[in-house]
Every structure is written in structure tokens, then in C-alpha cells.
Coordinates of C-alpha atoms and ligand atoms in Angstrom, one line a residue:
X1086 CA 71.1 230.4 215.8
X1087 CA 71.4 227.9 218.7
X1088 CA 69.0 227.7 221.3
X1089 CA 70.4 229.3 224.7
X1090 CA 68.0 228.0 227.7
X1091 CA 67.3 224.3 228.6
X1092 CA 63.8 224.8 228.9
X1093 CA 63.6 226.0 225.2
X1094 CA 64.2 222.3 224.4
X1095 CA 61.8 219.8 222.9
X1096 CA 60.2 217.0 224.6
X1097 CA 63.1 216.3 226.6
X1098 CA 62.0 216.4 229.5
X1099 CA 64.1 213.9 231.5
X1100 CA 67.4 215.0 229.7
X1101 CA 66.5 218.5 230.5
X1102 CA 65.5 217.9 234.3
X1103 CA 68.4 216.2 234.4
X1104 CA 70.9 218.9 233.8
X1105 CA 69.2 221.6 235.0
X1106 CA 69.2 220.2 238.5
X1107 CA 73.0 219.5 238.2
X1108 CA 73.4 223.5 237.1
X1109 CA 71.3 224.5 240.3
X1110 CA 73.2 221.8 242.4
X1111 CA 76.1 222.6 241.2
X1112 CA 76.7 218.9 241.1
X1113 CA 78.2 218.9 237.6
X1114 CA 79.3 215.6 236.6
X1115 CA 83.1 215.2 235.0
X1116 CA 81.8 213.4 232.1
X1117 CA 78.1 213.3 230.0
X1118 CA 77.0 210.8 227.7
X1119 CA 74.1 212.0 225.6
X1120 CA 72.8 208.8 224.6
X1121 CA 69.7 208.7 221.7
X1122 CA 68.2 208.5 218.2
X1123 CA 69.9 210.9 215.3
X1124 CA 68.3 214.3 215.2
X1125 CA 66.2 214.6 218.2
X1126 CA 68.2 217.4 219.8
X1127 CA 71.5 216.1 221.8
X1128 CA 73.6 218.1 220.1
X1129 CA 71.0 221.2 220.5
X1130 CA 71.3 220.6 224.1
X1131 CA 74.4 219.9 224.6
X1132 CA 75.1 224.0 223.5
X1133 CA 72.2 225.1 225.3
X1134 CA 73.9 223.3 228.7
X1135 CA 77.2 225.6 227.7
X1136 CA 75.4 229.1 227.5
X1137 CA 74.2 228.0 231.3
X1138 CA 77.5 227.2 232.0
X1139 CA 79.2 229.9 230.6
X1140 CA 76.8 232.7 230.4
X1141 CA 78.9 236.0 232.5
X1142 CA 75.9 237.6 233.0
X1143 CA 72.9 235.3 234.2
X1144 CA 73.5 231.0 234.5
X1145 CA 69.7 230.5 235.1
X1146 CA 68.8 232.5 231.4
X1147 CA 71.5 232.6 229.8
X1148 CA 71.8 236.1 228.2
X1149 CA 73.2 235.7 224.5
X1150 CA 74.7 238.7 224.2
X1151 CA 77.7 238.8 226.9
X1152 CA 81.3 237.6 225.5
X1153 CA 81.0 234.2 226.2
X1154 CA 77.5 233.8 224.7
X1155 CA 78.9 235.3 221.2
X1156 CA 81.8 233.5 221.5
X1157 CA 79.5 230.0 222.0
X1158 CA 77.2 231.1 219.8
X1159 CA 80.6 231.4 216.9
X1160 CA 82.0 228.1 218.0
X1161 CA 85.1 230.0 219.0
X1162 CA 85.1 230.1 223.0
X1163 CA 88.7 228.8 223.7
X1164 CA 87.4 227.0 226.5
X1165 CA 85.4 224.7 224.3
X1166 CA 86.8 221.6 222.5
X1167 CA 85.2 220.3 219.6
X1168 CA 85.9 216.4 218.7
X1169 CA 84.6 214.9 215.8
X1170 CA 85.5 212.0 213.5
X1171 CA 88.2 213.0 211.3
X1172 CA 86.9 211.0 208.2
X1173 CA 86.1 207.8 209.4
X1174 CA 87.1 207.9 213.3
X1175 CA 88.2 209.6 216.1
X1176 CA 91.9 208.6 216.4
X1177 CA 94.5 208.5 219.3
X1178 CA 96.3 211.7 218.2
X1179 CA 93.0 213.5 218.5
X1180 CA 92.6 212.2 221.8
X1181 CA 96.5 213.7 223.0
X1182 CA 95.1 217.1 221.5
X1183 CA 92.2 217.5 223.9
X1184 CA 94.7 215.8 226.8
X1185 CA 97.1 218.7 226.1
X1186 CA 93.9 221.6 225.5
X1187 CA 92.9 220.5 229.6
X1188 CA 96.7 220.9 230.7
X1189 CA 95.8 224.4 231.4
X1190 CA 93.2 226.1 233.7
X1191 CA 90.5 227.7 231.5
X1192 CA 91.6 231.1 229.8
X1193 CA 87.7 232.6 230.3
X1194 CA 85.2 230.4 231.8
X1195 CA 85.5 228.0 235.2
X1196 CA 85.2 225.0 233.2
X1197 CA 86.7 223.2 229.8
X1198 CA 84.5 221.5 228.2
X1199 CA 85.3 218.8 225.4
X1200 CA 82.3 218.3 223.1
X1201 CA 82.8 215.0 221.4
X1202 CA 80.7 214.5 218.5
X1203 CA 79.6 210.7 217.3
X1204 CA 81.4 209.2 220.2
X1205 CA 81.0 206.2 218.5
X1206 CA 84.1 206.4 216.0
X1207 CA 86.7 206.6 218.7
X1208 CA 88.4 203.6 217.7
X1209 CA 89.6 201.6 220.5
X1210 CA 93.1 203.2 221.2
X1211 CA 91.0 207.1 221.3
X1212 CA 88.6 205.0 223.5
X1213 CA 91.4 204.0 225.7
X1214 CA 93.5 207.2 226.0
X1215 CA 90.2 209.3 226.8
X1216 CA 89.6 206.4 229.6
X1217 CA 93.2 207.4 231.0
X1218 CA 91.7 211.5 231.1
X1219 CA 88.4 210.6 232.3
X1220 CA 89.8 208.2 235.0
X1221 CA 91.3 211.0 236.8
X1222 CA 90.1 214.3 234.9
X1223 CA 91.0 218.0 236.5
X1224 CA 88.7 219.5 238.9
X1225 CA 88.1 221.5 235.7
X1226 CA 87.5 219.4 232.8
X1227 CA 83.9 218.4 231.5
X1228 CA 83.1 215.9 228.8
X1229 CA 80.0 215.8 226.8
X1230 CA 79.9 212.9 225.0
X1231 CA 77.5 212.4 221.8
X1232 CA 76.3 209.0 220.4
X1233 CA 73.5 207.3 219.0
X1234 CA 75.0 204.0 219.8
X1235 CA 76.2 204.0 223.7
X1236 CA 76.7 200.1 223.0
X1237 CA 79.3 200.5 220.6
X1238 CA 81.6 202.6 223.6
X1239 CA 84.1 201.1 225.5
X1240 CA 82.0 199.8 228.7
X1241 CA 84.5 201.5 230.9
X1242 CA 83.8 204.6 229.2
X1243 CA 80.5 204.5 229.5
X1244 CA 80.5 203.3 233.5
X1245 CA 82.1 206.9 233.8
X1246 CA 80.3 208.5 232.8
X1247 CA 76.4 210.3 233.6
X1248 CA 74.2 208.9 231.0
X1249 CA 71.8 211.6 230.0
X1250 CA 69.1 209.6 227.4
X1251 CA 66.9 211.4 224.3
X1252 CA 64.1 210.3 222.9
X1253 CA 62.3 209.6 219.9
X1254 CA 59.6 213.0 219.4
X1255 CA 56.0 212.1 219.1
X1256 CA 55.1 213.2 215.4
X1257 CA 52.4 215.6 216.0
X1258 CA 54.8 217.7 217.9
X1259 CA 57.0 217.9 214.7
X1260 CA 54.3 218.8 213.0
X1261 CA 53.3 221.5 214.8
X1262 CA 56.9 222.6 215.1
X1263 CA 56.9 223.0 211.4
X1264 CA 53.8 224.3 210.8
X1265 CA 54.7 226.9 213.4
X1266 CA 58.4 227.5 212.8
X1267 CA 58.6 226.9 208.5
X1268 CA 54.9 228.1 208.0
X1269 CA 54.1 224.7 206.0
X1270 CA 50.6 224.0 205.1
X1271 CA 49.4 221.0 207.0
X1272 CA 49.8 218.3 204.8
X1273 CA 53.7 219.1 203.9
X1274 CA 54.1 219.2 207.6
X1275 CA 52.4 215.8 208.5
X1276 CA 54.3 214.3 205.6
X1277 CA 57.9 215.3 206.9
X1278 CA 56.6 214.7 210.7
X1279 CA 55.6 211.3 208.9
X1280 CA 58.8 210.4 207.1
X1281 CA 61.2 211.8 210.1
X1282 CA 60.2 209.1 212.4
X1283 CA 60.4 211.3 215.7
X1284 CA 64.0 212.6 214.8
X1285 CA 63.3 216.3 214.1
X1286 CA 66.9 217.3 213.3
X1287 CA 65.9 214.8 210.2
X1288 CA 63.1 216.5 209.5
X1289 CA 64.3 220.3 209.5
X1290 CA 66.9 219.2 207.0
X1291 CA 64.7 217.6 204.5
X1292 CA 62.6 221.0 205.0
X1293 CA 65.2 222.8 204.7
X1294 CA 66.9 221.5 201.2
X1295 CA 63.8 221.2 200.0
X1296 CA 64.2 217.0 199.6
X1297 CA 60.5 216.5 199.3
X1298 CA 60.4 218.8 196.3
X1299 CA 63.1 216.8 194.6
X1300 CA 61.2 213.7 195.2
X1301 CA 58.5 215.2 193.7
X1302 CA 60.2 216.7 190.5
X1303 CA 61.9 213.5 190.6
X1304 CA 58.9 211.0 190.4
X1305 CA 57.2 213.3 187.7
X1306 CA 60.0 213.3 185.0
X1307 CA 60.4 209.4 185.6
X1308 CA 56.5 209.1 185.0
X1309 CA 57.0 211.3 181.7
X1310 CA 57.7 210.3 178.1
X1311 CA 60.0 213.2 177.9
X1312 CA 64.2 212.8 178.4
X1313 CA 64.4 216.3 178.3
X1314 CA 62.5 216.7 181.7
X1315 CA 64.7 213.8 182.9
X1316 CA 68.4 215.3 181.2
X1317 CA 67.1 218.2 183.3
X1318 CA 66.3 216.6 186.7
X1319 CA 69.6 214.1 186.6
X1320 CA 71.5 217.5 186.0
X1321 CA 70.0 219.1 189.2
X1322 CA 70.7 216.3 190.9
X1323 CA 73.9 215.4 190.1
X1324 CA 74.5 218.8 192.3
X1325 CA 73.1 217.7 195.1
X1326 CA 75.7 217.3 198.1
X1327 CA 76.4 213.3 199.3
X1328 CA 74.6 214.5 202.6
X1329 CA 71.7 215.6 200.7
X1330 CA 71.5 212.8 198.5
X1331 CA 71.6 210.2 201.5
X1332 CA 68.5 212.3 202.5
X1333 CA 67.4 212.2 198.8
X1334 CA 68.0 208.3 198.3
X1335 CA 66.1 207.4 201.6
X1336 CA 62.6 209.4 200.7
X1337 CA 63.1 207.8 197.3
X1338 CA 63.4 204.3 198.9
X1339 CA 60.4 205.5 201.2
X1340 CA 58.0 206.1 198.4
X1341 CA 58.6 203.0 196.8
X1342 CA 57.8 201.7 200.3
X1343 CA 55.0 203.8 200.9
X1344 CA 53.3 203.2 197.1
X1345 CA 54.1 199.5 197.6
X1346 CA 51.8 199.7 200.9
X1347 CA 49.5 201.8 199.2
X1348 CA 48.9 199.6 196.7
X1349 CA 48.6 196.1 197.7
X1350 CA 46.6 197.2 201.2
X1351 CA 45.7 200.6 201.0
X1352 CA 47.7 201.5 203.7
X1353 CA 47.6 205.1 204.0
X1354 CA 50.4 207.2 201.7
X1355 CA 51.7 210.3 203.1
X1356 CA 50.0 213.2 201.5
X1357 CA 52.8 215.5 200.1
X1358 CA 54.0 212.7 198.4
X1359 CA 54.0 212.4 194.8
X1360 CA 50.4 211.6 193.2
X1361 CA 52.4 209.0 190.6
X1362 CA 52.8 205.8 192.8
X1363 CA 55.5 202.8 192.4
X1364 CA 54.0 199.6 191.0
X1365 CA 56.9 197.4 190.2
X1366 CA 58.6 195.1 192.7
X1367 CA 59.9 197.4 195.8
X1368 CA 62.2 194.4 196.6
X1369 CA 64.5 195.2 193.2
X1370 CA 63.5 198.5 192.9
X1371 CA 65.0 199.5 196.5
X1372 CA 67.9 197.1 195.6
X1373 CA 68.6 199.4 192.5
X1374 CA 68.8 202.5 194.7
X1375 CA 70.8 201.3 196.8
X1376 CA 73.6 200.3 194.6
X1377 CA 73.1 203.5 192.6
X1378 CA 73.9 205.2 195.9
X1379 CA 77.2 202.8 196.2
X1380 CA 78.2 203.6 193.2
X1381 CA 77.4 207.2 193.7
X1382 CA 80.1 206.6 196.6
X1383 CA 82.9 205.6 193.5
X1384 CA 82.8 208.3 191.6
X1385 CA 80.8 206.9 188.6
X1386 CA 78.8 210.0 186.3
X1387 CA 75.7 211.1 188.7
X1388 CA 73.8 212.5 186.1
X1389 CA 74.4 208.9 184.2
X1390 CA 72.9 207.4 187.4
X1391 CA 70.1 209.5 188.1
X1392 CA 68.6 209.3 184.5
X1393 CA 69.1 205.2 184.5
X1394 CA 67.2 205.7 187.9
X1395 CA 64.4 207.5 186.4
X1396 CA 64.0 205.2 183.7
X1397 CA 63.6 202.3 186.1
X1398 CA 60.5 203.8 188.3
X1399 CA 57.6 202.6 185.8
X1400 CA 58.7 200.3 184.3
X1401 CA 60.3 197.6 187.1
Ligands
LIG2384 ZN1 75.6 235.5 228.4

């Protein structure tokens, strides 16, 4: 379900301000660039900003239930265009597809809108052919532009274009959020508040996939003398999507962190984290990870990799 009212946002105050003036104004700006850390709700409110816009029944709370909410809500309203990296970048001939989509005059709503995900990737000829379209867009045409990176967008791009900026979320909001909205018990909420470092996109996922409990299981059958227990966590594992697993890898690199902290100046560990703790050398140890999750990237057997892994945690 996506959120359908500006103010339902999080701690976004100036973002939100932002466009919710321009809706009352009516001052809309041809082109948006949500600029800000990964996960802490640009996408979320880039939707939100449609339902005001398109909304048939009410602009100022956007209803949910008239045509063009469902059809937002679905992905599917024909006056939306949805741009995102097409493996590695956004290329030209993605580019001449949303210049011929704003050729016509919206079928349903009073604006098009192009949603361009990771704005980064446009390589530069995408970066140059959108300049051409945003140079001299129709009266009609809105871009929202996503990125965590405005630096890495052509500057003329960016001098275009209304910068709307995110920011980190303090972690006791998180928490609270996930206390309130996942029903955790307080310590599992100030660990993922912890390990989410203000991006709470980050830390709904790893809730969500249940990532801390692999940790867990994880850490246990390395600490165990039994290969059965590992056979049977590598196997899990080895199902895990590569999205899940970059999740996966980087709360595995954490607690070696963490327990590397913990142990040579007590620095405080996060408290759903597992009770075994690192002792080896991080340094190698997180250098092992790493190249598992390379080679993870080629193809090589996961369940091989996993159970080499879980060998290595006690005895680095
Ligand atoms: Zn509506």
C-alpha cells in the first residue's frame, strides 16, 4: 500500500513543505530532483505528490479510492512514466521513449509525469537527450527525478531542475515506527533502528525478510561443532535473493564490526544481535565476505560459499 497524503510522511519536513506549497500555489515546477540517502522515503513521496496531483475527487486528501488513485496505487495510470535502469543504466533509447510518451496531452489527468528512478545511471547521452526535453518541456510535462547522488547528474540537469532534499531519520523515530508498525519488542527494534543508520526503507526490508534472524541462525551454526546445522543453514541460504543477500552480507560484515568493538573497548553491541561474538581479525574476516559476495556475483556454488564462510567465523 503506498502512502496517499504528504503529511503522512516521515520526518521530512522541508521536502514535504516544499511540495505541498507548490500543490496549494499551484506553482508546480517542470522538473524535481529528490535528492538524499537510500531508503529514507523519496520514492514514498514522490507517489504520495501523485495521488495530490491526480486525485479526481479531493487534491488536498487525496481520496484512494477514485480511478486515478487505483490506478496509482497499481502503477498503471497511463499518465505516469516509470524510468529505471535497465540493468546497469538508463540509456538514450529509454530517454526517446518517455520524449515520444509527452508528445501527447494526458489521456486522464492534467499533467504527465515521468518518474525516473536512480537518476544517477543515465549515462551521459540519456543525460543529454532528457536535457533537450527538460530545456523546453510541454506546459504539461513533470519530471520527478530520484537520486542519492545529485553530484554524479549532468550539472545542467541538475540547474533545471527544483531540488527537493531528504534526510537521514533520527533512530529513535525508526524505532518507534517499528515498534508501532511491526509490533517488535524493543530491543529487535533498537537493533534494526541501530544497524539502518537513519534510512528506514533499509530497515523495513531487513524486518521484513527476516535478515536479523538469518544472522542469527547464521552465527549459531558457525559457533557449533555440528556440519549438519551448517549443510542446513548454507542450504537456506543459498535461496536467498542477491538483494537479500547484499542485506545479508552487510549485517554479517556489521557484526564482525560490532563484536570487534565490543571486544577490544566495550563499545556497546546491538542487543538483538547474536550472543556468540567475532574474535578473529575483522580486517581479513570482512575481506573474506566481501570476496565471497563477488564471487557469489560469478555464479560459483552458494551453498559451497556459505559453509566455507561459516567455517571461517571462530576460527580467523
Ligand atoms: Zn482519489
Amino acid at each position: 500500500m503506498k502512502v496517499k497524503s504528504l503529511n503522512k510522511i516521515l520526518k521530512q519536513e522541508p521536502a514535504v513543505n516544499l511540495l505541498t506549497q507548490a500543490l496549494r500555489k499551484k506553482r508546480l515546477s517542470h522538473a524535481y530532483l529528490f535528492t538524499g540517502p537510500k531508503g529514507v522515503g523519496k520514492e514514498t513521496t514522490a507517489w504520495a505528490f501523485l495521488f495530490h496531483l491526480f486525485c479526481e475527487k479531493d487534491k488536498e486528501n487525496p481520496c484512494g479510492e477514485c480511478r486515478a488513485c487505483k490506478k496509482i496505487e497499481k502503477e498503471i495510470h497511463p499518465d505516469i512514466y516509470i524510468l529505471f535502469p535497465e540493468k546497469r543504466e538508463i540509456t538514450i533509447g529509454q530517454i526517446r521513449e518517455v520524449i515520444d510518451f509527452l508528445k501527447y496531452r494526458p489521456l486522464e489527468a492534467e499533467y504527465k509525469v515521468i518518474l525516473v528512478k536512480e537518476a544517477e545511471k543515465m549515462n551521459p547521452e540519456a543525460g543529454n537527450a532528457l536535457l533537450k526535453s527538460l530545456e523546453e518541456p510541454p506546459f504539461y510535462a513533470i519530471f520527478i527525478l530520484l537520486t542519492e547522488n545529485f553530484s554524479k547528474l549532468l550539472p545542467t540537469i541538475v540547474s533545471r531542475s527544483q531540488i527537493v532534499r531528504f534526510r537521514t531519520i533520527p533512530k529513535g523515530v525508526i524505532k518507534e515506527f517499528l515498534k508501532k508498525n511491526f509490533l517488535f519488542e524493543e530491543e529487535v527494534a533498537d537493533t534494526l533502528a541501530e544497524v539502518s543508520f537513519g534510512s528506514i526503507g533499509k530497515a523495513i526490508t531487513i524486518a521484513e525478510k527476516g535478515i536479523l534472524e538469518e544472522l542469527n541462525s547464521f552465527v549459531k551454526a558457525g559457533f557449533s561443532k555440528s556440519p549438519l546445522k551448517k549443510f542446513k543453514v548454507a542450504e537456506r541460504l543459498s535461496f536467498l535473493s542477491l538483494q537479500d543477500l547484499d542485506d545479508f552480507f552487510y549485517l554479517l560484515t556489521l557484526w564482525v564490526w560490532r563484536s570487534y568493538l565490543k571486544h577490544k573497548i566495550d563499545y556497546p553491541y546491538p542487543r538483538a544481535f547474536p550472543e556468540e561474538i567475532f574474535e578473529g581479525d575483522p580486517y581479513s574476516a570482512i575481506k573474506t565476505i566481501y570476496e565471497v559476495k563477488t564471487a557469489l556475483d560469478s555464479y560459483v556454488n552458494p551453498e559451497l560459499s556459505f559453509y566455507y564462510l561459516l567455517n571461517l567465523l571462530h576460527t580467523s
